[in-house]
Structures are given as structure tokens and as C-alpha cells.
Amino acid sequence: MDYVPMEGEFTPDEAYQLDFRPYRPGTRLSFGGMGHGVLLRVHLPEDGTLSGQYNLVLQPRYFTRVEGWFHNGEQWKKIVTGRLLPTVAEYYSTKDLVFELDEKQLNSAFPIYLYVQDMGSRKSLLVSLVSRQSYLNGDVSFSRYIAALYGTIFVLALINLIFYFFIRETPFLLYSIYMFSALLSMFWQEGWIVKILALGDDHWALLGLSVFSPISVLLFYQFYRSYLGIGLSSREGKLILGFQLVFATVVLIRVIDGFFFSGQSFGYWSQVANSLLIAGALGLFVLTLRYWMKGYRLAGYLFAANSILIAATLARIYYAFNISAGGFWLAHAFEVALALDAMLLSFALADRTLSIKQERDKARIELEKVDTAYKREQLLAEFVRDSQALVANSNGENFVRELDQLLFRSMQRILNIKGGMLLVREGKHVWQRSFGGGMMLSRLVTRIAEERREGLLEACSRGEVDMGVLDGYRDRQGHFKYLMIPIRIREHMDYCMLLVIPHDQALDQDLVSGLREFVEKATHARMEAENMEQLQRSARYDDLTGVFNRASMEMHVSHMLEQCADGGRGLALAFVDMDHFKSLNDSLGHDFGDECLKRLCRFMKELLPRQAVIGRFGGDEFLVLLPGADYFQAAEALALLNPALGKTVGKEGVALSVSVGIADCMSGQKMAMADLLKQADVSLYAAKAAGRGCIGARVGAHGESGPTRK
């Protein structure tokens, strides 16, 4: 095979006048310096050894236009093909430029001329003569590979497009459009679109490729920006948008030049566009690597995809300028790279979606934590409010148990708690108190606390949460386990709460820490409520005897008299005074005197009606209020005291007795508290005058003019 540069259009008649030069396969020819292209002269064997059907194959196929001139023994025949123009036979793929030779052409004495035109690049070419059947077999295998590659790209693009309609994530849509446009660009580049549209003019076919190829590039940059979440206001976003605008402008100028100025500067603008592509690819490579190195894991997918495209582009450029037989994968490196990118970017989108979902789940969990914490704070505020109400309404009886039950019910709104126990160690003293649950469960918790006390208290002192199985107890709901929560009250004090929960109760770190925080705050609030109740009790009750003090009794008397005046129940008021108390106190000691007062209060609580209100009015004198009773009913009730006191003789051998003075106020009667107290006082003086140990006579509404006791 030999060649000659052409200065004008080729005609077969002038072939014998041209000065051909020998061509060594692989030599690169500069089409830009050869005017109208290169004419190749191919000599076929003249010994008659060729028989059958053969194809003349020209590689690579990336030439703008190739004219094949064949002589069939009678005349010259011209066949035109090229980069974007159809081959002779429709059943061939577009990987090579193929010319079919019949037996006349094979055995003709005339050489075959190939007139090759291109856009001015230096390229090497290869012409080979291949058996048609052998070529067809290889072409079928090639078509299968290509179909598999394109099918992979199409299916992945379609799947991600379907995903977009479900999850409405913009990167999925841009990915699908980018892949579809890249497929369309490759179809055009391989000549299949040209076949479908029947574009016989290679000029229009090349201009069409100049439009569709850049679109896929612009879409890739758009996908890139959307995938990484780069906003237009950021520096990277502005750079990408600026590159897109410059590249689109250059492409538009190239297309306008091709349409309206016959492509006079088409090659120049093509080189500018290709330079921009290379610069853009390197820029994306550096930017993606920067994001990846900064810890953005998802950028690694784009880095790998960009690296594959760059490697494929370099391989394709190398193949276009350094042709070699069997370089199929080099020739189609871009198709392979695009299929790999389609798979890689699909994984990237899936990973990105999973990461977004995980972030949203994490945000939802954090929001739930905030919501749960807010609910715990509300529950704590409710507990504080209820405990204060309990303090205000406390009568001193069962206050601690009621407070325990209030805390137990509050904790049940956080966790399914069946019962529990407080376990406290202060110094060498250890005490425990159970709450909630039935008697069997309470006994079992007590046994567990006693058996594991030291271990629980040691864990409590270290501030560690402990958990274990409650062996030996099971009800219809299944087995149970315990949860020990340490509570920091003050130094040198181990205070923990042992909670009984179902064995299948799920416990995570957030739930336990939230419960622990609530229990700690609620316990502090509980202790404050106990202190308030003790202060209130000290203000309302007598410390020695446990009955109401004088101030509380005066409040009760005033309230009950108001009810009487409004038509409510009547009221009987009685002074109860211990006989000879001063002498007993002086002779036998204050401890004995205190014990006598306590004994009297105990008998009054036991013997008097439940509605009786008892208080210490001063020294050895007590005040008793009997709502709904009159003088006679009160006298009947109080008459039980002296017989009971007389039977209780202590080791000192002293029998006790009391003197009682009673006054009453009828329903609807208006009476001042001072008047009622004065009547009772006069009645008490009468009892003492009658010899003590008895009940004084009833006094009239205006009292008597006799002396009163001091």
C-alpha cells in the first residue's frame, strides 16, 4: 500500500499520473498539511489465490469522509463512507469502515483507491483484507458486547428515573437525563442515528454530533453539582456554572460556524472545546479529590467515575492516533467506561440516599429525644405540682407512702414498672422501703435487695446502672428483671432505686439515661416535698404528742364556728386537763410527764370518734373538737377517758385522771371563739372544783360570774 497527498478532488483517471509514496502501516499522516486529504492505493494479490467474499477494512473509523474507488472490469465504482455516514451493508456494525469486495474486484488488475479526508489531525491508519464470514463472526461478537454495555446503561438510567418519581431526589433525575443523553451521543457518534435519519451528508452529520455530545457534558456537570450539594452561591458552584457557560458558548460558536460559514473555523473551535473539556475534567478531578480528602465519603464515587472517564478518553485518543490491529477495547474504551460509570454512579446514588435517610433518621431520633426530654420535663413539673398539693393537703398520716405512690405512677408513664424499692446507705446505716406491686413481688424485691445489697450499693457508689433477672417470680405476663438506678444526693450517701420491669422490656441507653435523669430530679423534688411537709407539720402539730398545736386548733375552731353560723353542723368543744400534772412532773421527772401526755393523746385517738379533732392547747391542757355533737354527746364520749387512764398504772404506780370542761354551739347559732372557749374554761373549773377526774357542768350562753382557772 502506498499513498499520495491530494491538492484537489480525486478522479480515477488521474491516478496514473500521481507520484505515490510507500506507506508503512502505523505511520502517522498529517491530514491538515495535505490539502484535500490522502489517496491510498491498495494492491491486491494478483496470483489468483483469493477466492470467495472479502471485505476491505479501514481502521480507525474516525475519519470525516472516505471514498472507495473500485473497478469491476468494466467501469469505476465509487462508494462513500465515513465517521458518521452509513457503510455499504446495513448488517454491519459501526466499528470499522468496511468495503465489500466481490470476485471481480478481487481478481481485477486495477488497484483499489481510498480517498481519505479528515479535520487536520495527525493519524495513523490500517487497511486490512478480511474474509467476509470471519469478519461477520467477529462483528456479531462485537455487537453483543456493545448491546450489553448500552443495555446496562439504559436499564440503570431507567431504574434511577423510576426511583426519582418515588423519592423526588434531583440527582436521580439528572443522572438519568445525563445517561440517556450520553447514550444518544454515542449512538450518533457510532453512526446509528445517521442511519435512522438517513443523513447522507457527512457535514450535517458532524454538526449534529457537535450539538449532542456537549449536552451530555453539561448535564454531567449539573449532576456533579447536585450530587455533592454544591450551591450556586458557593465558590465551587460559581466556578462550575462559569465553566458551563463558557463551554456552551464555544459549542454554540462552533455550531454557528458550521451552519452559516461552511465550517471555516470549525477545526479551531473544536480544539478550543476539546481544551475546555480537558481543563474541566482535570478541574473536577481536583475538586472531587479535595472533597474526598476533606472527609466527604460520597465524593469518592465521583472521583472514581471521573478517573475512569479520563482514562477512557486518553485510551480512545491513543487509539485514534496510534491504530493497531485488535484494539477493540481501546476503540470502545469510552463505552466501557460509561457502563462502569453508570453502575458506579448508581451505587453512589443509592449510598447517598441511604446516607440522607440515615441523617434524617438521626435527626428524627434527635427530635424524638428532644420531644421525650420535653415530656419528661413536663412530667417532672407535674410531679412537683402534685407533690406540693399533697404537702398542702397532708394531715401527717401516710404522707411518705402517698409520695412514693405518686413517684411510682410518674415513672410508670416513662417505663413499664411493676414495683420498686428505695435502698439507702448513709454511713453505717442502711434502710430500704418498697413501693408499688403486690405483696409477693414486694417480698421478692426485699429478698433480692438483701441478698445483693452489698453489690448493689457498691455499684450505686460508683454511679453505675445495674440490671439482672428476678429469679423465683413469674406471673401471667412472664418473667421479670430489675433495674438499679443510682441517684446522687450528697456525699457519703448511697441512694439508689431498684425498679422491677418485665423481662422483655426493651432498654436502650437513651431510655435508661432519660429515666435516670428524671428519677434524680424527681427524687430531689420528693425530698424537698418531705422537708416542706416536715416544716408544715412542725407549724401545725405538736412535736411531743403528734396532735395539732394551739394555732392549728384555733384555725379549726374558727372554721367550724363559721359553718355553725351558716347553718352547718353544731360543735362541741372540750378542754381536757391532766390532774396534778405539775406535781407528777416535778416529783417523777419530765420524761415521765412527757410519757403521761403521750399516753393521754393515744387514748383520745383510740376512744374518741374518728371525726374528733385533737390538739394541745398548752402545757398539760388539750382541746378536743367534736363536729356535729352537743354537750351531752361530747360528755358521753369523753367519759371513757378516765376509766381507761385509771387502768394504766406504770412502774411508778401512779394512776392518771383528767378533768374535762365542755361547751357547745348549736347549728345556726352565731358565737365568737372567745365566748365558746370561755364557756368550756368555766366548765373545766367546775370539774376541778368538784374534786377532779370528772366532767364539769354545762355553762349557759353568758357564762357564770364565778372565778376562772388560771
XYZ file of C-alpha atoms in Angstrom:
710
model
C 0.000 0.000 0.000
C 1.232 3.497 -0.844
C -0.163 6.993 -0.591
C -0.008 10.491 -2.003
C -1.215 13.849 -0.548
C -4.007 15.400 -2.592
C -4.185 19.051 -3.616
C -7.650 18.747 -5.143
C -10.550 16.364 -5.629
C -9.612 12.869 -6.803
C -10.741 11.253 -10.076
C -9.636 7.750 -11.140
C -8.413 8.995 -14.494
C -5.587 10.928 -12.864
C -4.461 8.059 -10.629
C -1.720 7.000 -13.003
C -0.238 10.495 -13.053
C 0.244 10.793 -9.294
C 3.545 10.208 -7.539
C 2.763 7.650 -4.800
C 4.986 7.059 -1.824
C 5.335 3.783 0.093
C 3.229 3.658 3.270
C 4.402 1.685 6.255
C 1.420 0.640 8.486
C 1.333 2.727 11.667
C 2.887 5.822 10.090
C 1.027 8.934 11.191
C -0.189 11.176 8.402
C -0.834 14.896 8.887
C -4.136 15.465 7.160
C -4.063 19.161 7.998
C -0.956 19.684 5.857
C -2.219 17.654 2.930
C -4.794 19.977 1.456
C -7.716 17.840 0.361
C -6.658 14.656 2.128
C -4.713 11.498 1.301
C -5.145 8.997 -1.511
C -4.279 5.402 -0.609
C -3.551 2.839 -3.293
C -4.146 -0.723 -2.209
C -2.692 -3.524 -4.296
C -4.488 -6.859 -4.123
C -2.687 -10.169 -4.776
C -2.514 -10.891 -8.484
C -1.705 -14.608 -8.250
C -5.389 -15.613 -8.058
C -5.066 -17.080 -4.573
C -8.080 -15.106 -3.298
C -11.484 -16.650 -3.809
C -14.831 -16.097 -2.153
C -16.026 -12.930 -0.432
C -13.721 -10.462 1.268
C -14.008 -7.119 2.986
C -11.599 -4.271 2.801
C -11.497 -2.809 6.322
C -10.151 0.627 7.190
C -9.285 1.434 10.809
C -9.858 3.593 12.704
C -13.265 4.702 11.561
C -12.817 8.224 12.943
C -12.246 9.843 9.555
C -14.541 12.532 8.313
C -15.011 11.059 4.817
C -13.661 8.100 2.847
C -14.315 7.400 -0.823
C -13.695 3.903 -2.092
C -12.980 3.524 -5.848
C -13.294 0.036 -7.245
C -13.046 -1.267 -10.833
C -15.353 -4.132 -11.707
C -13.692 -4.856 -15.033
C -15.975 -2.524 -16.926
C -16.062 0.770 -15.046
C -15.036 2.552 -11.846
C -17.466 2.448 -8.924
C -17.471 4.997 -6.095
C -18.651 4.188 -2.540
C -18.685 6.919 0.157
C -18.481 6.214 3.894
C -17.043 7.933 6.930
C -17.149 8.629 10.607
C -20.872 9.427 10.716
C -22.025 8.055 7.384
C -23.515 4.580 6.817
C -21.471 1.708 5.494
C -22.405 -0.172 2.358
C -24.193 -3.053 4.066
C -26.754 -2.349 6.791
C -25.994 -5.564 8.627
C -22.538 -4.382 9.706
C -21.911 -2.601 12.969
C -20.276 0.806 13.016
C -16.924 -0.138 14.486
C -14.985 -0.050 11.195
C -15.158 1.437 7.737
C -15.990 -1.579 5.597
C -15.951 -2.023 1.813
C -17.287 -5.268 0.401
C -15.296 -6.763 -2.492
C -16.698 -9.217 -4.988
C -14.672 -11.698 -7.072
C -14.345 -9.310 -9.994
C -12.813 -6.672 -7.782
C -10.583 -9.224 -6.081
C -9.282 -10.535 -9.382
C -9.168 -7.172 -11.127
C -5.843 -5.929 -12.328
C -6.755 -2.497 -11.106
C -5.743 -1.439 -7.599
C -8.273 -0.096 -5.120
C -8.108 3.580 -4.257
C -9.212 5.001 -0.895
C -9.595 8.771 -0.764
C -9.433 9.750 2.959
C -10.351 13.200 4.337
C -10.184 14.368 7.949
C -10.173 17.501 10.139
C -6.438 18.111 10.188
C -5.208 15.782 12.969
C -2.156 13.548 12.641
C -3.384 9.969 12.488
C -2.144 6.551 11.558
C -4.377 4.137 9.704
C -4.578 0.451 8.960
C -6.065 -1.242 5.915
C -6.677 -4.974 6.025
C -8.302 -7.589 3.812
C -10.505 -9.943 5.834
C -12.715 -12.882 4.888
C -16.298 -11.675 4.969
C -17.557 -14.582 7.018
C -14.739 -14.258 9.524
C -15.394 -10.531 9.772
C -19.110 -11.085 10.269
C -18.455 -13.571 13.094
C -16.258 -11.076 14.891
C -18.737 -8.304 14.205
C -21.578 -10.306 15.812
C -19.492 -10.814 18.958
C -18.714 -7.124 18.976
C -22.400 -6.254 18.649
C -23.241 -8.451 21.625
C -20.674 -6.706 23.781
C -21.892 -3.290 22.704
C -25.542 -4.264 23.256
C -24.671 -5.476 26.763
C -22.892 -2.196 27.529
C -25.656 0.001 26.174
C -28.337 -2.174 27.747
C -26.661 -1.817 31.159
C -26.541 1.954 30.817
C -30.148 2.174 29.635
C -31.548 -0.087 32.367
C -29.688 1.718 35.154
C -30.800 5.104 33.820
C -34.399 3.882 33.641
C -34.291 2.397 37.167
C -32.944 5.624 38.650
C -35.559 7.613 36.748
C -38.258 5.434 38.324
C -36.649 5.979 41.735
C -36.822 9.721 41.146
C -40.598 9.621 40.777
C -40.831 7.867 44.153
C -38.289 9.759 46.260
C -38.122 13.069 44.350
C -34.358 13.498 44.707
C -32.980 15.746 41.937
C -29.658 13.849 41.475
C -31.611 10.765 40.327
C -33.321 12.782 37.594
C -30.105 14.471 36.455
C -28.298 11.138 36.442
C -30.968 9.553 34.222
C -31.028 12.500 31.789
C -27.226 12.520 31.661
C -27.072 8.794 30.887
C -29.797 8.992 28.233
C -28.052 11.945 26.572
C -24.697 10.126 26.695
C -26.333 7.106 25.028
C -27.806 9.344 22.345
C -24.425 10.966 21.792
C -22.743 7.567 21.399
C -25.453 6.365 19.029
C -24.830 9.442 16.918
C -21.072 9.054 17.108
C -21.250 5.424 16.057
C -23.426 6.360 13.076
C -26.656 4.651 14.127
C -28.651 7.904 14.398
C -27.332 8.832 10.977
C -28.655 5.552 9.622
C -32.063 6.109 11.201
C -32.335 9.709 9.950
C -30.752 8.830 6.584
C -28.326 11.746 6.668
C -26.242 11.251 3.582
C -24.286 14.447 4.061
C -21.350 13.993 6.416
C -21.246 17.738 7.068
C -24.702 17.780 8.661
C -23.975 14.564 10.500
C -20.853 16.071 12.065
C -22.699 19.218 13.079
C -25.383 17.087 14.738
C -22.725 15.319 16.762
C -21.283 18.720 17.707
C -24.618 19.572 19.336
C -25.483 16.338 21.161
C -22.060 15.466 22.615
C -21.645 18.728 24.587
C -25.165 18.378 26.030
C -24.162 15.218 27.890
C -21.056 17.014 29.186
C -23.125 19.921 30.530
C -25.586 17.507 32.136
C -22.741 15.634 33.821
C -21.534 18.862 35.434
C -25.079 19.600 36.563
C -25.381 16.118 38.083
C -21.982 16.546 39.714
C -23.035 19.798 41.412
C -26.406 18.412 42.536
C -24.920 15.167 43.865
C -22.362 16.963 46.025
C -24.921 19.559 47.101
C -22.823 22.472 45.808
C -24.911 25.643 45.824
C -24.610 28.328 43.160
C -23.659 30.865 45.815
C -20.525 28.909 46.794
C -17.183 29.400 45.119
C -17.209 25.900 43.632
C -20.762 26.394 42.354
C -19.809 29.654 40.635
C -16.768 28.007 39.011
C -18.842 25.107 37.673
C -21.560 27.432 36.372
C -18.936 29.680 34.740
C -17.329 26.698 33.023
C -20.719 25.524 31.754
C -21.478 28.944 30.287
C -18.060 29.271 28.600
C -18.211 25.736 27.212
C -21.764 26.199 25.939
C -20.724 29.480 24.273
C -17.793 27.829 22.471
C -20.001 24.958 21.312
C -22.630 27.411 20.050
C -19.991 29.361 18.116
C -18.711 26.114 16.596
C -22.203 25.086 15.507
C -22.966 28.546 14.057
C -19.689 28.441 12.152
C -20.570 25.040 10.754
C -24.097 26.055 9.688
C -23.536 29.555 8.325
C -19.853 29.816 7.423
C -19.231 26.355 5.952
C -17.018 25.370 8.865
C -14.139 27.702 8.028
C -13.122 27.847 11.736
C -14.757 24.582 12.784
C -11.462 22.868 13.498
C -10.226 25.779 15.606
C -13.348 25.966 17.757
C -13.326 22.181 18.091
C -9.818 22.370 19.520
C -10.946 25.104 21.945
C -13.898 22.969 23.047
C -11.657 19.918 23.498
C -9.195 22.011 25.523
C -12.042 23.181 27.741
C -13.161 19.580 28.180
C -9.690 18.557 29.306
C -9.431 21.529 31.674
C -12.899 20.845 33.058
C -12.154 17.162 33.590
C -8.951 17.995 35.447
C -10.785 20.644 37.481
C -13.468 18.141 38.505
C -10.764 15.621 39.300
C -9.017 18.048 41.668
C -12.273 19.337 43.189
C -13.613 15.836 43.823
C -10.301 14.744 45.322
C -10.407 17.796 47.595
C -13.911 16.949 48.814
C -12.895 13.335 49.349
C -9.762 14.254 51.284
C -11.834 16.589 53.492
C -13.853 13.573 54.640
C -16.882 13.708 52.360
C -17.077 9.979 51.673
C -19.626 10.175 48.852
C -17.206 12.261 46.761
C -15.117 9.098 46.362
C -17.666 7.726 43.890
C -17.377 10.802 41.680
C -13.603 10.709 41.967
C -13.556 7.115 40.717
C -16.110 7.847 37.962
C -14.171 10.895 36.778
C -10.918 8.924 36.811
C -12.495 6.190 34.681
C -13.780 8.725 32.124
C -10.386 10.442 31.929
C -8.610 7.104 31.437
C -11.143 6.071 28.770
C -10.773 9.361 26.927
C -6.989 9.032 26.908
C -7.277 5.432 25.675
C -9.624 6.472 22.879
C -7.367 9.348 21.825
C -4.399 6.994 21.797
C -6.275 4.529 19.638
C -7.398 7.248 17.209
C -3.821 8.351 16.565
C -1.970 5.050 17.055
C -4.015 2.412 15.294
C -3.194 -1.233 15.842
C -4.971 -4.425 14.931
C -7.166 -5.907 17.650
C -7.512 -2.616 19.503
C -11.233 -3.099 20.054
C -11.281 -2.200 23.738
C -9.167 0.883 23.123
C -11.518 1.964 20.359
C -14.528 1.481 22.613
C -12.994 2.403 25.941
C -15.467 5.253 26.338
C -18.474 2.917 26.036
C -16.960 0.564 28.607
C -16.153 3.497 30.880
C -19.680 4.870 30.582
C -21.159 1.481 31.525
C -18.831 1.287 34.532
C -19.750 4.848 35.447
C -23.449 4.010 35.162
C -23.017 1.203 37.672
C -20.693 3.198 39.917
C -22.923 6.268 39.986
C -25.970 4.095 40.651
C -24.183 2.769 43.716
C -23.267 6.368 44.554
C -26.896 7.483 44.371
C -28.008 4.521 46.451
C -25.320 5.248 49.034
C -26.212 8.941 49.015
C -29.893 8.146 49.504
C -29.021 5.758 52.336
C -26.806 8.410 53.935
C -29.561 11.010 53.651
C -32.028 8.532 55.139
C -29.634 7.807 57.981
C -29.159 11.522 58.589
C -32.916 12.052 58.543
C -33.406 9.114 60.886
C -30.720 10.517 63.127
C -32.387 13.931 63.045
C -35.745 12.285 63.745
C -34.244 10.379 66.668
C -32.684 13.580 67.986
C -36.037 15.310 67.607
C -37.717 12.436 69.412
C -35.095 12.721 72.131
C -35.845 16.418 72.455
C -39.561 15.671 72.480
C -39.074 12.897 75.034
C -36.905 15.151 77.173
C -39.574 17.848 76.949
C -42.246 15.353 78.005
C -40.050 14.253 80.909
C -39.692 17.880 81.971
C -43.466 18.273 81.772
C -43.893 15.087 83.778
C -41.385 16.360 86.335
C -43.233 19.672 86.610
C -46.482 17.768 87.078
C -44.887 15.611 89.776
C -43.593 18.697 91.589
C -47.016 20.321 91.386
C -48.787 17.196 92.657
C -46.275 16.709 95.457
C -46.785 20.290 96.589
C -50.556 19.755 96.547
C -50.001 16.613 98.604
C -47.980 18.623 101.096
C -50.702 21.277 101.322
C -53.414 18.683 101.957
C -51.375 16.397 104.177
C -52.747 15.513 107.579
C -49.498 13.897 108.614
C -50.713 10.343 108.058
C -49.349 8.137 105.241
C -47.682 11.125 103.621
C -44.472 9.263 102.710
C -46.393 6.325 101.235
C -48.583 8.641 99.181
C -45.485 10.455 97.927
C -43.889 7.118 96.972
C -47.009 6.135 95.028
C -47.028 9.488 93.255
C -43.424 8.984 92.150
C -44.168 5.395 91.154
C -47.077 6.457 88.917
C -44.917 9.136 87.306
C -42.177 6.633 86.489
C -44.751 4.247 85.028
C -45.508 6.860 82.375
C -41.889 6.534 81.196
C -41.320 2.808 81.639
C -43.458 -0.243 82.342
C -42.527 -0.544 86.031
C -44.235 -3.156 88.205
C -42.780 -2.187 91.553
C -39.651 -0.971 93.244
C -37.644 -0.217 96.318
C -35.558 2.583 97.731
C -32.214 1.407 99.054
C -30.183 3.924 101.040
C -26.865 3.696 102.867
C -25.650 6.624 104.916
C -22.524 5.868 106.809
C -23.046 2.532 108.536
C -26.808 2.767 108.464
C -28.772 1.056 105.681
C -32.532 1.254 105.201
C -34.937 0.255 102.477
C -38.571 0.911 101.596
C -40.615 -0.815 98.882
C -43.390 0.738 96.831
C -45.841 -0.406 94.128
C -46.505 -4.027 93.164
C -48.213 -6.733 95.166
C -47.166 -8.341 98.400
C -45.415 -11.278 96.706
C -43.445 -9.001 94.432
C -42.582 -6.722 97.344
C -41.267 -9.683 99.362
C -39.210 -10.909 96.421
C -37.707 -7.462 95.838
C -36.893 -7.289 99.531
C -35.164 -10.674 99.353
C -33.194 -9.691 96.240
C -32.189 -6.395 97.885
C -30.979 -8.233 100.996
C -29.092 -10.913 99.042
C -27.412 -8.468 96.661
C -27.293 -5.450 98.904
C -23.547 -5.019 99.011
C -23.138 -5.410 95.256
C -25.981 -3.012 94.527
C -24.695 -0.423 96.961
C -21.151 -0.703 95.596
C -22.467 -0.169 92.046
C -24.521 2.724 93.377
C -21.498 4.344 94.979
C -19.665 4.101 91.624
C -22.654 5.652 89.849
C -23.226 2.561 87.691
C -26.577 1.307 86.443
C -27.084 -2.378 87.254
C -29.540 -4.867 85.818
C -30.341 -8.514 86.500
C -33.010 -11.208 86.453
C -35.507 -11.628 89.280
C -35.407 -15.372 89.878
C -38.298 -17.006 91.659
C -41.134 -14.791 90.497
C -43.329 -15.164 87.432
C -46.870 -14.148 86.632
C -49.090 -14.421 83.577
C -47.083 -11.734 81.790
C -43.810 -13.606 82.078
C -40.533 -13.216 83.953
C -39.206 -10.004 85.437
C -35.852 -8.291 85.807
C -34.618 -5.455 87.966
C -33.022 -2.170 87.043
C -30.942 -0.383 89.667
C -30.572 3.365 89.145
C -28.056 5.242 91.325
C -29.097 8.708 92.473
C -26.609 11.320 93.581
C -27.985 13.030 96.683
C -24.974 14.076 98.697
C -21.527 12.832 99.569
C -21.125 9.822 101.863
C -24.634 8.685 100.960
C -25.542 5.859 98.551
C -29.100 6.344 97.372
C -30.458 4.031 94.693
C -33.786 2.974 93.292
C -34.441 -0.682 92.475
C -37.133 -0.980 89.789
C -38.913 -4.167 88.698
C -39.738 -4.347 84.968
C -40.895 -7.102 82.573
C -38.133 -9.313 81.233
C -38.961 -8.427 77.606
C -38.909 -4.678 78.232
C -36.546 -3.094 75.694
C -33.945 -0.900 77.352
C -31.588 1.296 75.361
C -29.031 3.759 76.611
C -31.184 6.804 75.875
C -34.183 5.385 77.716
C -32.152 4.425 80.782
C -30.274 7.740 80.895
C -33.538 9.657 80.468
C -35.195 7.650 83.225
C -32.164 8.146 85.445
C -32.246 11.904 84.873
C -35.957 12.026 85.672
C -35.597 9.869 88.800
C -32.745 12.018 90.091
C -34.662 15.266 89.619
C -37.901 13.748 90.935
C -36.098 12.362 93.991
C -34.679 15.785 94.783
C -38.168 17.265 94.356
C -39.539 14.484 96.559
C -37.031 15.245 99.304
C -37.933 18.926 99.086
C -41.600 17.964 99.456
C -40.750 15.888 102.530
C -38.850 18.840 104.026
C -41.787 21.127 103.275
C -44.166 18.650 104.864
C -41.971 18.415 107.939
C -41.842 22.206 108.214
C -45.572 22.383 107.722
C -46.085 19.614 110.236
C -43.909 21.462 112.730
C -46.020 24.557 112.174
C -49.321 22.656 112.605
C -48.553 19.823 115.021
C -47.118 19.458 118.468
C -43.699 17.843 118.310
C -44.109 15.836 121.537
C -47.566 14.352 121.165
C -48.163 14.496 117.383
C -51.538 16.236 117.736
C -52.400 19.697 116.428
C -50.819 22.685 118.178
C -52.679 25.711 119.547
C -52.525 27.788 116.335
C -53.944 24.946 114.267
C -56.706 24.312 116.792
C -57.734 27.969 116.804
C -57.997 27.804 112.993
C -60.189 24.695 113.262
C -62.445 26.312 115.904
C -62.851 29.482 113.820
C -63.697 27.491 110.695
C -66.211 25.242 112.445
C -67.942 28.204 114.133
C -68.398 29.835 110.739
C -70.034 26.632 109.488
C -72.349 26.616 112.515
C -73.378 30.209 111.891
C -74.164 29.320 108.254
C -76.479 26.518 109.305
C -73.952 23.729 109.294
C -73.422 21.084 111.910
C -73.202 22.013 115.542
C -69.968 21.824 117.517
C -68.913 20.588 120.946
C -65.627 21.926 122.331
C -63.881 20.389 125.342
C -60.875 21.253 127.464
C -59.098 18.124 128.761
C -56.651 18.824 131.594
C -54.466 16.191 133.291
C -54.917 16.239 137.071
C -51.937 17.012 139.344
C -49.606 17.111 136.297
C -47.226 19.699 137.767
C -46.574 17.675 140.898
C -46.106 14.498 138.856
C -43.716 16.287 136.564
C -41.738 17.761 139.432
C -41.587 14.592 141.537
C -41.106 11.916 138.880
C -39.266 13.909 136.217
C -40.037 15.491 132.891
C -39.604 12.221 130.974
C -42.404 10.673 132.992
C -44.514 13.782 132.425
C -43.917 13.605 128.686
C -44.869 9.929 128.672
C -48.121 10.735 130.505
C -49.053 13.331 127.875
C -48.321 10.884 125.053
C -50.408 8.209 126.777
C -53.344 10.584 127.109
C -53.178 11.536 123.398
C -53.026 7.861 122.435
C -56.191 7.107 124.423
C -58.021 10.095 122.988
C -57.239 8.947 119.444
C -58.387 5.424 120.247
C -61.545 6.194 122.249
C -62.951 9.355 120.717
C -64.936 9.369 117.455
C -62.977 9.425 114.192
C -64.183 12.934 113.357
C -62.784 14.289 116.628
C -60.055 16.921 116.238
C -57.456 16.813 118.995
C -54.867 19.459 119.801
C -52.513 20.539 122.590
C -53.603 23.938 123.797
C -50.767 24.469 126.249
C -48.800 22.528 128.911
C -50.995 19.661 130.135
C -54.168 21.097 128.612
C -55.726 19.669 125.430
C -58.557 20.892 123.258
C -60.977 18.465 121.628
C -63.456 19.405 118.871
C -66.417 17.129 118.157
C -68.253 18.292 114.996
C -71.988 17.507 114.963
C -72.145 16.818 118.746
C -73.719 18.742 121.615
C -72.702 18.915 125.258
C -74.328 15.626 126.232
C -72.962 13.617 123.304
C -69.490 15.029 123.934
C -69.739 14.204 127.642
C -70.707 10.625 126.819
C -67.659 10.224 124.540
C -65.177 11.924 126.877
C -66.409 9.932 129.888
C -64.436 6.946 128.525
C -61.081 8.584 129.188
C -60.817 8.367 132.992
C -61.712 4.653 133.280
C -59.117 3.828 130.623
C -56.443 6.041 132.198
C -57.104 4.620 135.646
C -56.278 1.108 134.490
C -52.865 2.083 133.111
C -50.554 2.233 136.059
C -46.898 2.358 135.120
C -43.911 1.101 137.052
C -44.146 4.256 139.158
C -47.527 3.038 140.488
C -49.330 6.261 139.579
C -52.890 6.259 138.219
C -53.797 9.125 135.886
C -57.007 11.105 135.597
C -58.274 14.135 133.694
C -60.752 16.917 134.314
C -62.988 17.907 131.367
C -64.889 21.117 130.593
C -67.387 21.146 127.713
C -69.186 23.897 125.813
C -71.305 23.609 122.654
C -72.636 25.710 119.793
C -75.842 24.755 118.021
C -76.407 24.811 114.264
C -77.319 28.309 113.073
C -76.038 29.883 116.302
C -73.524 32.698 115.977
C -70.852 32.614 118.655
C -67.416 34.109 118.979
C -64.492 31.760 119.566
C -63.558 33.597 122.782
C -67.041 33.066 124.175
C -67.025 29.354 123.360
C -63.587 28.892 124.905
C -64.676 30.817 127.991
C -67.693 28.534 128.478
C -65.523 25.444 128.222
C -63.000 27.023 130.574
C -65.711 27.705 133.154
C -66.969 24.118 132.804
C -63.420 22.830 133.369
C -63.119 24.974 136.517
C -66.352 23.409 137.756
C -64.916 19.907 137.234
C -61.794 20.742 139.206
C -63.904 22.274 141.956
C -65.969 19.070 142.092
C -62.876 17.043 143.009
C -61.204 16.483 139.608
C -61.341 13.308 137.483
C -64.821 14.279 136.171
C -66.708 16.387 133.600
C -67.809 19.916 134.524
C -71.402 21.108 134.300
C -72.754 22.812 131.217
C -72.429 26.580 131.294
C -75.081 28.997 129.985
C -74.697 31.131 126.918
C -73.465 34.068 129.018
C -71.295 32.008 131.334
C -71.170 32.327 135.076
C -69.777 35.119 137.157
C -67.593 32.888 139.248
C -63.802 32.802 139.096
C -61.967 31.134 136.201
C -58.918 28.974 136.487
C -55.508 30.414 135.920
